[in-house]
Short mmCIF file of C-alpha atoms in Angstrom, two decimals:
data_model
loop_
_atom_site.label_atom_id
_atom_site.label_comp_id
_atom_site.label_asym_id
_atom_site.label_seq_id
_atom_site.Cartn_x
_atom_site.Cartn_y
_atom_site.Cartn_z
CA UNK A 209 126.97 78.04 105.48
CA UNK A 210 128.72 79.13 102.27
CA UNK A 211 130.29 82.55 101.82
CA UNK A 212 127.92 83.09 98.91
CA UNK A 213 124.86 82.58 100.94
CA UNK A 214 126.15 84.79 103.69
CA UNK A 215 127.10 87.52 101.25
CA UNK A 216 123.61 87.28 99.62
CA UNK A 217 121.86 87.31 102.99
CA UNK A 218 123.80 90.34 104.00
CA UNK A 219 123.24 92.27 100.89
CA UNK A 220 119.33 91.46 101.04
CA UNK A 221 119.45 92.52 104.77
CA UNK A 222 121.12 95.76 103.87
CA UNK A 223 118.57 96.58 101.13
CA UNK A 224 115.76 95.89 103.58
CA UNK A 225 117.33 98.42 106.21
CA UNK A 226 118.00 101.15 103.95
CA UNK A 227 115.13 101.11 101.49
CA UNK A 228 112.62 103.91 101.96
CA UNK A 229 109.37 101.83 101.35
CA UNK A 230 107.93 99.24 103.52
CA UNK A 231 104.77 97.08 102.60
CA UNK A 232 101.67 97.15 104.73
CA UNK A 233 98.55 94.93 104.51
CA UNK A 234 95.33 96.82 104.76
CA UNK A 235 92.92 94.94 107.12
CA UNK A 236 89.40 96.18 107.38
CA UNK A 237 86.95 98.16 105.24
CA UNK A 238 87.63 101.77 106.58
CA UNK A 239 89.79 102.86 103.61
CA UNK A 240 87.49 101.25 100.86
CA UNK A 241 86.87 101.97 97.95
CA UNK A 242 90.46 103.38 97.79
CA UNK A 243 91.93 100.19 99.45
CA UNK A 244 90.65 96.96 99.82
CA UNK A 245 90.85 94.60 102.94
CA UNK A 246 93.97 92.46 102.13
CA UNK A 247 95.58 94.72 99.64
CA UNK A 248 99.38 95.40 100.07
CA UNK A 249 100.44 99.18 100.11
CA UNK A 250 103.91 100.50 100.23
CA UNK A 251 104.43 103.27 102.86
CA UNK A 252 107.44 105.60 102.64
CA UNK A 253 109.06 105.38 105.90
CA UNK A 254 111.37 108.34 105.09
CA UNK A 255 109.00 110.91 104.13
CA UNK A 256 109.30 114.01 106.19
CA UNK A 257 106.27 115.94 104.59
CA UNK A 258 102.65 115.14 105.24
CA UNK A 259 100.04 117.05 103.12
CA UNK A 260 96.31 117.30 103.27
CA UNK A 261 94.90 114.29 101.32
CA UNK A 262 97.90 112.07 102.07
CA UNK A 263 97.22 108.52 103.18
CA UNK A 264 99.38 107.82 106.40
CA UNK A 265 100.13 104.74 108.39
CA UNK A 266 100.52 105.48 112.01
CA UNK A 267 100.53 103.76 115.51
CA UNK A 268 97.95 104.29 117.99
CA UNK A 269 97.49 102.30 121.12
CA UNK A 270 99.63 99.63 120.10
CA UNK A 271 97.79 99.12 116.57
CA UNK A 272 99.12 100.21 113.21
CA UNK A 273 96.41 102.10 111.24
CA UNK A 274 95.97 103.55 107.85
CA UNK A 275 93.80 106.76 107.28
CA UNK A 276 93.61 109.71 105.32
CA UNK A 277 94.86 113.15 106.50
CA UNK A 278 92.10 115.94 106.25
CA UNK A 279 93.45 118.57 108.60
CA UNK A 280 97.00 119.73 109.26
CA UNK A 281 98.54 121.47 112.29
CA UNK A 282 96.80 124.82 112.98
CA UNK A 283 94.01 124.18 110.59
CA UNK A 284 90.57 125.17 111.68
CA UNK A 285 87.54 123.01 111.53
CA UNK A 286 83.94 123.41 112.43
CA UNK A 287 82.40 120.93 114.85
CA UNK A 288 78.58 120.62 115.67
CA UNK A 289 77.00 119.59 119.01
CA UNK A 290 75.05 116.43 118.43
CA UNK A 291 73.67 114.08 120.92
CA UNK A 292 75.83 115.63 123.87
CA UNK A 293 79.24 115.47 121.87
CA UNK A 294 81.14 117.65 119.60
CA UNK A 295 81.24 116.04 116.13
CA UNK A 296 82.88 117.00 112.87
CA UNK A 297 80.82 116.79 109.60
CA UNK A 298 81.53 113.59 107.77
CA UNK A 299 80.68 114.93 104.23
CA UNK A 300 79.16 118.10 102.50
CA UNK A 301 75.35 116.97 102.79
CA UNK A 302 75.77 116.39 106.70
CA UNK A 303 77.71 119.71 106.85
CA UNK A 304 74.96 121.74 104.89
CA UNK A 305 72.20 120.02 106.86
CA UNK A 306 73.88 120.74 110.30
CA UNK A 307 74.63 124.30 109.35
CA UNK A 308 71.18 125.13 108.02
CA UNK A 309 69.33 123.44 111.08
CA UNK A 310 70.84 125.26 113.82
CA UNK A 311 73.03 122.81 115.51
CA UNK A 312 75.23 124.44 117.97
CA UNK A 313 78.83 124.84 116.43
CA UNK A 314 82.34 125.79 117.33
CA UNK A 315 85.65 126.42 115.58
CA UNK A 316 88.43 124.10 116.67
CA UNK A 317 92.15 124.41 115.71
CA UNK A 318 94.31 121.40 115.26
CA UNK A 319 97.13 121.60 117.82
CA UNK A 320 100.66 122.03 116.66
CA UNK A 321 102.43 118.55 115.90
CA UNK A 322 98.88 116.79 115.26
CA UNK A 323 96.91 115.70 112.31
CA UNK A 324 93.17 114.97 111.90
CA UNK A 325 92.75 111.56 109.96
CA UNK A 326 89.63 109.91 108.72
CA UNK A 327 88.86 106.83 106.71
CA UNK A 328 87.62 106.97 103.11
CA UNK A 329 84.76 104.88 104.04
CA UNK A 330 83.30 107.03 106.65
CA UNK A 331 80.41 105.04 107.85
CA UNK A 332 82.91 102.03 108.72
CA UNK A 333 85.73 103.84 110.00
CA UNK A 334 86.95 104.64 113.59
CA UNK A 335 89.27 107.69 113.31
CA UNK A 336 89.91 111.22 114.52
CA UNK A 337 86.17 111.74 114.93
CA UNK A 338 86.17 109.14 117.61
CA UNK A 339 89.72 109.32 119.06
CA UNK A 340 90.73 112.94 118.21
CA UNK A 341 93.82 114.29 116.35
CA UNK A 342 97.07 112.14 116.09
CA UNK A 343 100.37 113.05 117.00
CA UNK A 344 102.46 113.71 113.91
CA UNK A 345 105.19 111.66 115.56
CA UNK A 346 103.01 108.47 115.40
CA UNK A 347 103.09 108.51 111.66
CA UNK A 348 105.42 105.75 110.59
CA UNK A 349 104.89 105.91 106.76
CA UNK A 350 102.98 108.10 103.86
CA UNK A 351 101.52 106.00 101.09
CA UNK A 352 102.69 107.65 97.69
CA UNK A 353 99.68 108.50 95.54
CA UNK A 354 97.15 108.04 98.44
CA UNK A 355 94.13 107.23 96.12
CA UNK A 356 92.33 109.56 93.95
CA UNK A 357 89.42 111.19 95.96
CA UNK A 358 89.13 114.89 96.31
CA UNK A 359 89.33 116.14 99.76
CA UNK A 360 89.89 120.10 99.09
CA UNK A 361 86.40 120.70 100.46
CA UNK A 362 87.68 119.91 103.96
CA UNK A 363 89.78 122.96 103.88
CA UNK A 364 86.79 125.18 103.52
CA UNK A 365 84.61 123.51 106.18
CA UNK A 366 86.86 123.24 108.74
CA UNK A 367 86.92 107.43 109.82
CA UNK A 368 88.82 101.34 111.47
CA UNK A 369 91.18 100.10 108.83
CA UNK A 370 94.45 98.69 110.22
CA UNK A 371 97.63 98.32 108.55
CA UNK A 372 99.82 95.32 109.28
CA UNK A 373 103.54 95.64 108.68
CA UNK A 374 105.03 92.86 106.66
CA UNK A 375 108.59 93.50 107.55
#
């Protein structure tokens, strides 16, 4: 191998190691309409801050998944008792319906070091409503921009896309 090739390979390898962004391919429909299945997103692997509304890439049970953060550590949320299970409301209409029809409810605090995540396509998403809050330490990247939906209503009320790493 030529010295020029080795130098180029070393330079490219160094760039890939030190860059803060990593590409992920969205697989599934749980994040539509924000991200389509097959779409490539860039995740910031060096981000130390996670905010409500951010889209995060995380690992869970050996899978890499992508979801939106709706509750942060110590946030409080309301859950309703439906069909023998405690469930979080999936949208404003469901919340209002459950609240006005007398479903038993409780307040739940997100534990320190955990996040509550859902998919933007709530009908097609397996998320914290199914598997509970995720560990903050399981987040491997934050997707800058994170789409444009307004999730501010979750703060007052207190879903399965997978992401495949390309590198």
